Coordinates of C-alpha atoms in Angstrom, one line a residue:
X16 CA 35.2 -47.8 -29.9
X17 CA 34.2 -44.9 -32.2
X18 CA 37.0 -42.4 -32.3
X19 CA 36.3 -39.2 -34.8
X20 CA 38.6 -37.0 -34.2
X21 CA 42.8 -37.7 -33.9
X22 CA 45.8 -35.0 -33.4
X23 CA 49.1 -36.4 -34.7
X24 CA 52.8 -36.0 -36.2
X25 CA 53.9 -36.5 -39.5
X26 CA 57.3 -36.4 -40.9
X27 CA 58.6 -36.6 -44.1
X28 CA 62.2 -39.0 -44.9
X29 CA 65.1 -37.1 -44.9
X30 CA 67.0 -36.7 -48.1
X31 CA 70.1 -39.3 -48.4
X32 CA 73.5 -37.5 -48.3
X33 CA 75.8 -37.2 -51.2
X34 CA 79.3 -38.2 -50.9
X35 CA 82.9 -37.3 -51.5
X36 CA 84.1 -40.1 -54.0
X37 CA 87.1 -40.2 -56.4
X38 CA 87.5 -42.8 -59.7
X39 CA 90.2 -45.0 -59.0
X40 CA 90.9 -47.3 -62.2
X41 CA 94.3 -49.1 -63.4
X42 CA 95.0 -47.2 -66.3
X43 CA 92.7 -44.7 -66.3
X44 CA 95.0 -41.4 -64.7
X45 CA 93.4 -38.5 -63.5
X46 CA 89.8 -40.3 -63.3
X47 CA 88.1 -37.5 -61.6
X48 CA 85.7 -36.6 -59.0
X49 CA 82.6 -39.7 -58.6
X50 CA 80.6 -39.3 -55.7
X51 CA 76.8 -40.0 -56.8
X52 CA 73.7 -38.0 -55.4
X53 CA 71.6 -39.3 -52.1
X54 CA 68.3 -40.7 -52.7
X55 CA 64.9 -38.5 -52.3
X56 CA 62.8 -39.3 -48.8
X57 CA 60.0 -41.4 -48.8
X58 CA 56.5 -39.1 -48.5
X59 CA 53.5 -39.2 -46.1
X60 CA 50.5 -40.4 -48.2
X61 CA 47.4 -40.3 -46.7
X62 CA 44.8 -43.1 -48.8
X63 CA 41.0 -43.3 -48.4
X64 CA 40.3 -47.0 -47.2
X65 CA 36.6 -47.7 -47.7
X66 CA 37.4 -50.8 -45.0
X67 CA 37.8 -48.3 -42.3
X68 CA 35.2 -47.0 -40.2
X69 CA 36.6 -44.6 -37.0
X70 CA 39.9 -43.4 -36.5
X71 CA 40.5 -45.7 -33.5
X72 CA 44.0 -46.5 -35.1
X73 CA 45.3 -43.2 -34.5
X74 CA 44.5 -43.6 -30.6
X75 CA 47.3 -46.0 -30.2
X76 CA 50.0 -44.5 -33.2
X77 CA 50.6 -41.1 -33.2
X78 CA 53.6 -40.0 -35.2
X79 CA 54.0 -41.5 -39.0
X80 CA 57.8 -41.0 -40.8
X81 CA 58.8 -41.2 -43.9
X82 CA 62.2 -43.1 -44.6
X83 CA 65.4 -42.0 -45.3
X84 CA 66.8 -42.2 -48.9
X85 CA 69.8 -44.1 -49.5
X86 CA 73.3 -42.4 -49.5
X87 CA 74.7 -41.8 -52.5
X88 CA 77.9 -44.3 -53.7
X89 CA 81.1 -44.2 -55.6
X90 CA 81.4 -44.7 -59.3
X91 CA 78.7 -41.7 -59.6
X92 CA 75.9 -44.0 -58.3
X93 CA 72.7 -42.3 -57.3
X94 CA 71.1 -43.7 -53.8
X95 CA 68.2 -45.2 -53.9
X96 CA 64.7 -43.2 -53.3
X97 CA 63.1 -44.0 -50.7
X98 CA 59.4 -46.2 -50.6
X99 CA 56.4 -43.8 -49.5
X100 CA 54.5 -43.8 -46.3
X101 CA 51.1 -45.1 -47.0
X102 CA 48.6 -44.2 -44.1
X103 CA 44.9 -45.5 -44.8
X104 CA 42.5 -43.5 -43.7
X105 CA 38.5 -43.9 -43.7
X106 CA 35.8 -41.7 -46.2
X107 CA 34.6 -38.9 -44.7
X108 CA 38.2 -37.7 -43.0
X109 CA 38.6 -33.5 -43.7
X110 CA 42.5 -33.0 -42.7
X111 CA 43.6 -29.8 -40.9
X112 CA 46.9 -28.2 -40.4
X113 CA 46.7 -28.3 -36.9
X114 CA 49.1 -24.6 -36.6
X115 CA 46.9 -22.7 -38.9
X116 CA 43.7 -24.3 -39.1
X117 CA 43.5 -24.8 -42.4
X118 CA 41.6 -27.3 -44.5
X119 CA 44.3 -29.6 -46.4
X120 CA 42.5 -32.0 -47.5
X121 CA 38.7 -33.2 -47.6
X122 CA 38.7 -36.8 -48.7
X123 CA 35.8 -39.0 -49.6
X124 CA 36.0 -41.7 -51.9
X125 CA 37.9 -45.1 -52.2
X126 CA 41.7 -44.8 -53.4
X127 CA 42.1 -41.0 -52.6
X128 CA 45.1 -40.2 -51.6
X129 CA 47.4 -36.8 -51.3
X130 CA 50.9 -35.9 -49.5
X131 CA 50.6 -34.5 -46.3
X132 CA 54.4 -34.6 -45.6
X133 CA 57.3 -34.7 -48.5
X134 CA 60.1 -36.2 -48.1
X135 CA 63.6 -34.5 -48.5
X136 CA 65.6 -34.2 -51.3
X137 CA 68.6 -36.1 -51.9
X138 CA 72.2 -34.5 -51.4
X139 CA 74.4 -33.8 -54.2
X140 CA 77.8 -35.5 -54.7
X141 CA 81.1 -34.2 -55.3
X142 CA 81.1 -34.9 -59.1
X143 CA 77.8 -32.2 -59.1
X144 CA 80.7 -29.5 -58.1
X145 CA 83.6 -29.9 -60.6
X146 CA 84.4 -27.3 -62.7
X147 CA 86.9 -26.0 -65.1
X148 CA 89.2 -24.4 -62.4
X149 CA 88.4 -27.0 -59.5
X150 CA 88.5 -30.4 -61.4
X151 CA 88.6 -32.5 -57.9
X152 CA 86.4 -30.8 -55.6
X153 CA 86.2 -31.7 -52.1
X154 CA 82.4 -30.9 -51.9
X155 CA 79.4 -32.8 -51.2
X156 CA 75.8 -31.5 -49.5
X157 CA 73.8 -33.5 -47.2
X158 CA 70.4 -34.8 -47.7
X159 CA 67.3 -32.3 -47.2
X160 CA 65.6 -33.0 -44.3
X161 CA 61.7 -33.8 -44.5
X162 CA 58.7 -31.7 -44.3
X163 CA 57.0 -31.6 -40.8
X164 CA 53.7 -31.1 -39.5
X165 CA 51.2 -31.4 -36.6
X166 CA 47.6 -32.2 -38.4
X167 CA 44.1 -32.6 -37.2
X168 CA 42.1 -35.4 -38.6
X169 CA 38.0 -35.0 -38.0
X170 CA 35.9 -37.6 -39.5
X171 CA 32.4 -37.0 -40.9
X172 CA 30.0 -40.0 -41.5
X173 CA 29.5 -40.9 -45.0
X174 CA 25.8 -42.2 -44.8
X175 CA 23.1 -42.3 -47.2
X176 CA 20.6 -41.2 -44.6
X177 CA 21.2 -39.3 -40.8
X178 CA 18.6 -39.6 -37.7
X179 CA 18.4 -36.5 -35.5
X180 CA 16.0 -35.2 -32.9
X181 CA 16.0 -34.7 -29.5
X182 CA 17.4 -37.0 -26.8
X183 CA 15.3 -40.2 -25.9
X184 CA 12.6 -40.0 -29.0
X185 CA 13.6 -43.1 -30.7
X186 CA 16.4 -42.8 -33.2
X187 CA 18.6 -46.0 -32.0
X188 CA 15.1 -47.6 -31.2
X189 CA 14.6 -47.0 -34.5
X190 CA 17.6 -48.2 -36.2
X191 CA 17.8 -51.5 -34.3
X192 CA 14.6 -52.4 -35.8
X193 CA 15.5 -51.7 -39.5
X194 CA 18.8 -52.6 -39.9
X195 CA 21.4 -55.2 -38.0
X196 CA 22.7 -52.6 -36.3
X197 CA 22.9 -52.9 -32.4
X198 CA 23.1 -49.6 -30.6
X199 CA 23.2 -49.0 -26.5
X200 CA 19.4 -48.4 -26.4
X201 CA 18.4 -47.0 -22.8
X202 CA 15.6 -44.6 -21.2
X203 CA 17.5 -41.7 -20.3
X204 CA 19.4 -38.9 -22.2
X205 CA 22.5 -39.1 -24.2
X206 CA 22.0 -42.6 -24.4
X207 CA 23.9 -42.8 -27.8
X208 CA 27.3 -40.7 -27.5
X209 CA 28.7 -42.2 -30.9
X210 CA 27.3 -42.8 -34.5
X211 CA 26.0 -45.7 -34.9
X212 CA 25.9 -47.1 -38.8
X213 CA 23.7 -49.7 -39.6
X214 CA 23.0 -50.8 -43.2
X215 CA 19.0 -50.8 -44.6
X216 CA 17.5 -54.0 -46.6
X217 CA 13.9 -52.1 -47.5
X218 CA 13.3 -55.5 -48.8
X219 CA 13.0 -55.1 -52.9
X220 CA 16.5 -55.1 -53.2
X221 CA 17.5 -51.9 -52.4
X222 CA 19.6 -50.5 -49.6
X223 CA 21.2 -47.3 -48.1
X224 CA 23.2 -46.5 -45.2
X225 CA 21.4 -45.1 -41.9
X226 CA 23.0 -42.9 -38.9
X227 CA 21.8 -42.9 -35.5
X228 CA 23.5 -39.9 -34.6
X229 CA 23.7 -38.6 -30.9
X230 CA 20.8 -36.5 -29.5
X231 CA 20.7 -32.8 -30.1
X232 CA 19.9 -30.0 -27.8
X233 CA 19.2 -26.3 -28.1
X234 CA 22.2 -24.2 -28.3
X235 CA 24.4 -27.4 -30.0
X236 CA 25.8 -25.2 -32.5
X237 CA 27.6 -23.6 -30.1
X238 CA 29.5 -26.9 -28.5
X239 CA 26.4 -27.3 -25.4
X240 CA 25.4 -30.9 -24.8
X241 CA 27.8 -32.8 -27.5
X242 CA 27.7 -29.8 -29.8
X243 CA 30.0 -30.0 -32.5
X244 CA 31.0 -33.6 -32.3
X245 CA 27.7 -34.6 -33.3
X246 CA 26.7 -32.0 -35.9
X247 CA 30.1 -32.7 -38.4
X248 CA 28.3 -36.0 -39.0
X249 CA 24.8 -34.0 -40.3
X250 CA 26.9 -32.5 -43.1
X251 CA 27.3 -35.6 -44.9
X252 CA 23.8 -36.8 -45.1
X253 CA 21.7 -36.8 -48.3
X254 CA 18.2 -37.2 -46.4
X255 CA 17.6 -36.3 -42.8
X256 CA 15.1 -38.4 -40.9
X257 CA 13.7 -36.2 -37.9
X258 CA 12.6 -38.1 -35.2
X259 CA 9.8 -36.4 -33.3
X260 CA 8.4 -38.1 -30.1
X261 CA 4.9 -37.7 -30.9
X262 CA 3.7 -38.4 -27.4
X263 CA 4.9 -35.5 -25.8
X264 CA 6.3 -38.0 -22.9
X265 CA 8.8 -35.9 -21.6
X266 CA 6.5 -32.4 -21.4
X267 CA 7.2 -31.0 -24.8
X268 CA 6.0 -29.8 -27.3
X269 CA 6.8 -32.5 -30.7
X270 CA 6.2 -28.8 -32.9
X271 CA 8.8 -26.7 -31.0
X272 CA 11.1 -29.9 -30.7
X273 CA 11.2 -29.9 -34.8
X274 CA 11.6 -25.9 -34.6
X275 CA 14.6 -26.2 -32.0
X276 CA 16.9 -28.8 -33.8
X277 CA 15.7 -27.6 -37.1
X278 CA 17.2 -24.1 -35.8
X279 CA 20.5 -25.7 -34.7
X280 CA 21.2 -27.5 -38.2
X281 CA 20.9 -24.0 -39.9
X282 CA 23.0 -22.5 -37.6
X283 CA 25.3 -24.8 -37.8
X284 CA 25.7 -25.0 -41.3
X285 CA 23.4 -22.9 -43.3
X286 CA 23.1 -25.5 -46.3
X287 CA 21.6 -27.7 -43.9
X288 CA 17.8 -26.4 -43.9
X289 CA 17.4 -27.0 -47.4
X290 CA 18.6 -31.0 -47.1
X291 CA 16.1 -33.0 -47.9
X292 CA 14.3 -34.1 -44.8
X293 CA 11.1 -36.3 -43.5
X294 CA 9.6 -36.6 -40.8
X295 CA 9.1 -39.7 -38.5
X296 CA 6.6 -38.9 -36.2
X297 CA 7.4 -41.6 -33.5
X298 CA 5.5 -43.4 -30.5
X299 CA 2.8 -43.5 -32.1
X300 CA 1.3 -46.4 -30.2
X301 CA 0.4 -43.9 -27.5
X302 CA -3.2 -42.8 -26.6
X303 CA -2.2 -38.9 -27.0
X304 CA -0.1 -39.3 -29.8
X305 CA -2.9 -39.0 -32.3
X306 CA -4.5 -35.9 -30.9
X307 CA -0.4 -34.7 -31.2
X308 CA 0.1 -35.1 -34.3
X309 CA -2.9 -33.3 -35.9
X310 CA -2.1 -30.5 -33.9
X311 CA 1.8 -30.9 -35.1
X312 CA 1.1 -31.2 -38.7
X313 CA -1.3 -28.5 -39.0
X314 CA 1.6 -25.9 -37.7
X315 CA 4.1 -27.7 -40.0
X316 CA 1.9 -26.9 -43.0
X317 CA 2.0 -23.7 -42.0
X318 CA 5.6 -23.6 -42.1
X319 CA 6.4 -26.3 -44.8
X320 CA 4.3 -27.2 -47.1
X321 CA 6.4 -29.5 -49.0
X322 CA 7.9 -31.5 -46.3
X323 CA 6.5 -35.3 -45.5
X324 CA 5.0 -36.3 -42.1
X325 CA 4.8 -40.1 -41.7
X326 CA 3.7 -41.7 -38.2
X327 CA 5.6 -44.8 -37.1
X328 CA 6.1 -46.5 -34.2
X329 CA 9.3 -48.0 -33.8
X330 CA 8.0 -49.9 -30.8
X331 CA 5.2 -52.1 -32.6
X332 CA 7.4 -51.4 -36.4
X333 CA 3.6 -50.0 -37.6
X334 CA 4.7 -47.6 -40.6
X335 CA 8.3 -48.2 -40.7
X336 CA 8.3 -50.0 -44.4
X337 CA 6.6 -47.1 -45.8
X338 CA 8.9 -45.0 -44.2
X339 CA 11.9 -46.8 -45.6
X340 CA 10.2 -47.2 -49.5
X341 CA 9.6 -43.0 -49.0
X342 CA 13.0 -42.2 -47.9
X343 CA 15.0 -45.1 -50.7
X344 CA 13.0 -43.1 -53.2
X345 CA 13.7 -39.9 -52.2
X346 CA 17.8 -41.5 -52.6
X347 CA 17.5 -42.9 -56.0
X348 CA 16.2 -39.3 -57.2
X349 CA 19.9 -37.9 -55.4
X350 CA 23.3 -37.9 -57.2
X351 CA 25.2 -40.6 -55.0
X352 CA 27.5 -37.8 -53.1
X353 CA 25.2 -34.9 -52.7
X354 CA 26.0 -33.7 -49.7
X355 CA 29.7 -34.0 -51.0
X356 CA 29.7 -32.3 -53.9
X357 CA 31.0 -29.2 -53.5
X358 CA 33.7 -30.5 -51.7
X359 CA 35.0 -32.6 -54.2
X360 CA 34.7 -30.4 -57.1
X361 CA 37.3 -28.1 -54.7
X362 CA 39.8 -31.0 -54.1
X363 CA 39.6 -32.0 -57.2
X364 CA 40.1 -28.1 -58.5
X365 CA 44.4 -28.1 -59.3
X366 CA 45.7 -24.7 -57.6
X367 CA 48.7 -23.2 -58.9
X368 CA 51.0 -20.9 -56.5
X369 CA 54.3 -19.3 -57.3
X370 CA 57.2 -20.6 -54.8
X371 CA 58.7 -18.2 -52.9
X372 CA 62.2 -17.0 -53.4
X373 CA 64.6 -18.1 -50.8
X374 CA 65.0 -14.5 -48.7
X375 CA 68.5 -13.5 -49.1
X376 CA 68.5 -11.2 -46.6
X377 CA 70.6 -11.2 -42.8
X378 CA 70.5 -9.5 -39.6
X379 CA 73.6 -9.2 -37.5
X380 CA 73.7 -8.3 -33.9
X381 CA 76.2 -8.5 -30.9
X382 CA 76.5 -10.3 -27.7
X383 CA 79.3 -9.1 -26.2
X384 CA 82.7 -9.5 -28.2
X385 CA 81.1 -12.2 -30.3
X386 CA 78.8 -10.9 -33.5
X387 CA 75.6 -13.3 -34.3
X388 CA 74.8 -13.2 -37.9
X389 CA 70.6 -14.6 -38.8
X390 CA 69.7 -15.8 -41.7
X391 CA 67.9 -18.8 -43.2
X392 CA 69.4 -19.1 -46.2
X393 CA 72.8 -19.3 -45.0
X394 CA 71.8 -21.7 -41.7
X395 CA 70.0 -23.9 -44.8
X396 CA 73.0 -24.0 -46.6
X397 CA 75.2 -24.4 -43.4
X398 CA 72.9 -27.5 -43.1
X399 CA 73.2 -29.4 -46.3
X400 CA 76.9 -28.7 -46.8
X401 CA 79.7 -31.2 -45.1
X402 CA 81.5 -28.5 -43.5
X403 CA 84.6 -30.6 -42.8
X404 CA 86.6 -30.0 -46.0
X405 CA 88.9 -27.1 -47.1
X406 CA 86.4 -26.8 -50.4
X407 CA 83.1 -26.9 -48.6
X408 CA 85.1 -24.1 -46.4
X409 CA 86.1 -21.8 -49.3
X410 CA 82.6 -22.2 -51.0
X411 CA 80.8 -21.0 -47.6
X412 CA 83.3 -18.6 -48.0
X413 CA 82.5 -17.0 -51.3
X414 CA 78.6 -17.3 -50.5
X415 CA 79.0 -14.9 -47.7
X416 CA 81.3 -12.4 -49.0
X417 CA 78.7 -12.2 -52.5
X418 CA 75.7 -11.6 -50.0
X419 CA 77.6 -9.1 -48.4
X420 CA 78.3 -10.4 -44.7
X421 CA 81.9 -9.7 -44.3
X422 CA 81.9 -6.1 -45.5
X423 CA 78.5 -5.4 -43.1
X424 CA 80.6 -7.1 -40.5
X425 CA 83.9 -4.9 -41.0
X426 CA 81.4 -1.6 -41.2
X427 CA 80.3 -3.0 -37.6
X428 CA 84.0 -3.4 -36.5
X429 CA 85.0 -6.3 -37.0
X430 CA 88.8 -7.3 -37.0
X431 CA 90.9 -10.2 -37.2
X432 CA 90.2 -12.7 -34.5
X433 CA 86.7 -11.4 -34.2
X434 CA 84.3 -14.2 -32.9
X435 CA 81.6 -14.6 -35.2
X436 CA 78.7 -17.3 -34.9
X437 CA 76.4 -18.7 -37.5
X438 CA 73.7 -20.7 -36.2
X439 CA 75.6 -23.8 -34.4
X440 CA 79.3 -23.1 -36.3
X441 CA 81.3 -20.1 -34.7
X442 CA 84.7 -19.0 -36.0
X443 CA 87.1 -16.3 -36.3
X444 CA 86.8 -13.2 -38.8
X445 CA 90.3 -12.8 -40.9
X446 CA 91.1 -9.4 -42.5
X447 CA 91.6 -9.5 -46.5
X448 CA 90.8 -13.8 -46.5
X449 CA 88.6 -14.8 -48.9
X450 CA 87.3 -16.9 -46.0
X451 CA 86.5 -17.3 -42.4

């Protein structure tokens, strides 16, 4: 099954915790604080896999985690880091956050690879607080906890070359014959629903990749018919091979066929009308298709000068080995990602942004008799600290008194046995401490 298109969860590890630890040698008195540092989380690496194809995997997994680092130990050890994620993913996949919409990542060739989710920093141990006046701290933070994100994986088909036209004029009738490809091949619309790759010997011993991509209609770029779903696969191409059905079997006309899906490909993506393109001008084996086509290349003249007309038939294969020597020449004369390029040269491009300062900043409001103090540096810090020591206390303490939450709080009217909460934690305000 061909899958292009996958919503799922990824998670960074979590940060291992630091820990309260104290030296305990014979004969060494006073040994001091030694608690050693958590490990960092694992990341979420996302790696191009030229092996893969679809994104079927993702059908059946949907949420990727990072692992935890390792706690930290005694005698100041630090905890092991933790192994990245790898996720391997197939060329052609452009990454979205899924919140914002926004393009994270556009990757395309074997062995690329970015972070989509970091993992957590590592807590710090007690021997990371001692100081001159508290030689034997009773502090230590827990680990950070991982980055999280919902993202939006669309794949594009890397081929060499893409088939488009109109429902029912050939296209997987055409692939079957020149490559080993076996498509759904039927005699009715929207026969094909899914890209079909096959790969094309022209038989001097060169070869490219061909698309049968799904029938377009008029007003695709818009999402009618299968829209969208077929035209991300276009943007990849290096040569489109338009499939007109020369016989006009179905009633229409082959020139305002080319005109309609020609129209949809530029409004789609405006880069698109000047890909190089050829025209197979199939069925025909049919008694009208003759008179057809000079009518259809006189208008196309008119229009395109430049643009080449070749009749085939993929029916009785008359034409189709010029028509592969034409378009593996057209290829050799292309740089190997053309229809790439400018997408690489921007993931490649190293972007620079200034971090943004942690707000320090708080709002306090009442409910009732209890006061509710918001901010996110403080719930951050409420977070990585082991609040279950007299130390890691005092030192939440101090933090709120220098940011100015106990004096806002007595201007609000606060007294002693005030309820005040913070997040999860809710205590009692006490007049003149130096903590809550």
């Amino acid at each position: 099954m061909f899958v292009d298109k996958a919503k799922i969860y990824v998670k960074g590890g979590d940060g291992g915790d630091g820990i309260i630890s104290f030296r305990r040698e014979k004969y060494v008195p006073n040994g001091g604080p030694a608690g050693g540092d958590g490990g960092r989380g694992g990341d979420v690496i996302f790696r191009v896999d030229e092996g893969l194809r679809t994104l079927m995997d993702f059908r059946y997994q949907r949420h990727f985690k990072g692992e935890r680092g390792v706690k930290g130990r005694n005698k100041s050890q630090h905890g092991a880091n933790a192994d990245h994620t790898i996720v391997r993913i197939p060329p052609g996949t452009v990454i979205l956050n899924d919140d914002t919409g926004e393009v994270i990542a556009d990757l395309t060739r074997h062995g690329q690879e970015i972070v989509i989710a970091k993992g957590g920093r590592g807590g710090r141990g007690n021997v990371r607080f001692a100081t001159a006046a508290n030689t034997a701290p009773q502090i230590a933070e827990n680990g950070e906890e991982g980055q999280e994100r919902y993202i939006v994986l669309e794949l594009k088909v890397m081929a060499d070359v893409g088939l488009v036209g109109f429902p029912s004029v050939g296209k997987s009738t055409l692939l079957s014959v020149v490559s080993a490809a076996q498509p759904k091949i039927g005699a009715y619309h929207f026969t094909t629903i899914t890209p079909n790759l096959g790969v094309v010997d022209v038989g001097d011993g060169r070869s490219f990749v061909m698309a049968d991509l799904p029938g377009l209609i008029e007003g695709a770029h818009e999402g009618i018919g299968l829209g969208h779903e077929f035209l991300r696969h276009v943007e990849r191409t290096r040569v489109i091979i338009h499939v007109v059905d020369m016989s006009g079997s179905e009633g229409r006309d082959p020139f305002e066929d080319w005109q309609k899906i020609n129209e949809e490909l530029k409004l789609y993506n405006a880069e698109l009308e000047n890909r190089l393109q050829i025209i197979a001008a199939n069925k025909m084996d049919d008694p009208q298709a003759q008179e057809n086509l000079e009518e259809f290349s006189k208008k196309v003249r008119e229009v395109r000068s430049d643009i080449e007309i070749l009749p085939i038939s993929a029916l009785t294969r008359n034409g189709i080995q010029e028509m592969l020597y034409k378009t593996v020449d057209m290829l050799d004369k292309l740089p190997d990602a053309v229809a790439v390029e400018e997408v690489e040269q921007i993931a490649e491009r190293k972007v620079y942004t200034l971090e943004k300062k942690e707000d320090d900043g708080f709002i306090i409001r009442r409910e009732n008799d209890t006061f509710v103090v918001e901010s996110a540096k403080i719930e951050n810090m409420m977070k990585r600290m082991q609040l279950n020591s007299h130390d890691a206390i005092l030192k939440l303490g101090r933090t709120l008194r220098h940011m100015g939450v106990d004096s806002e709080l007595r201007q609000r009217g606060a007294k002693d046995g005030t309820l005040v909460r913070i997040g999860e934690l809710e205590f009692e305000f006490v007049e003149g401490s130096s903590y809550f």
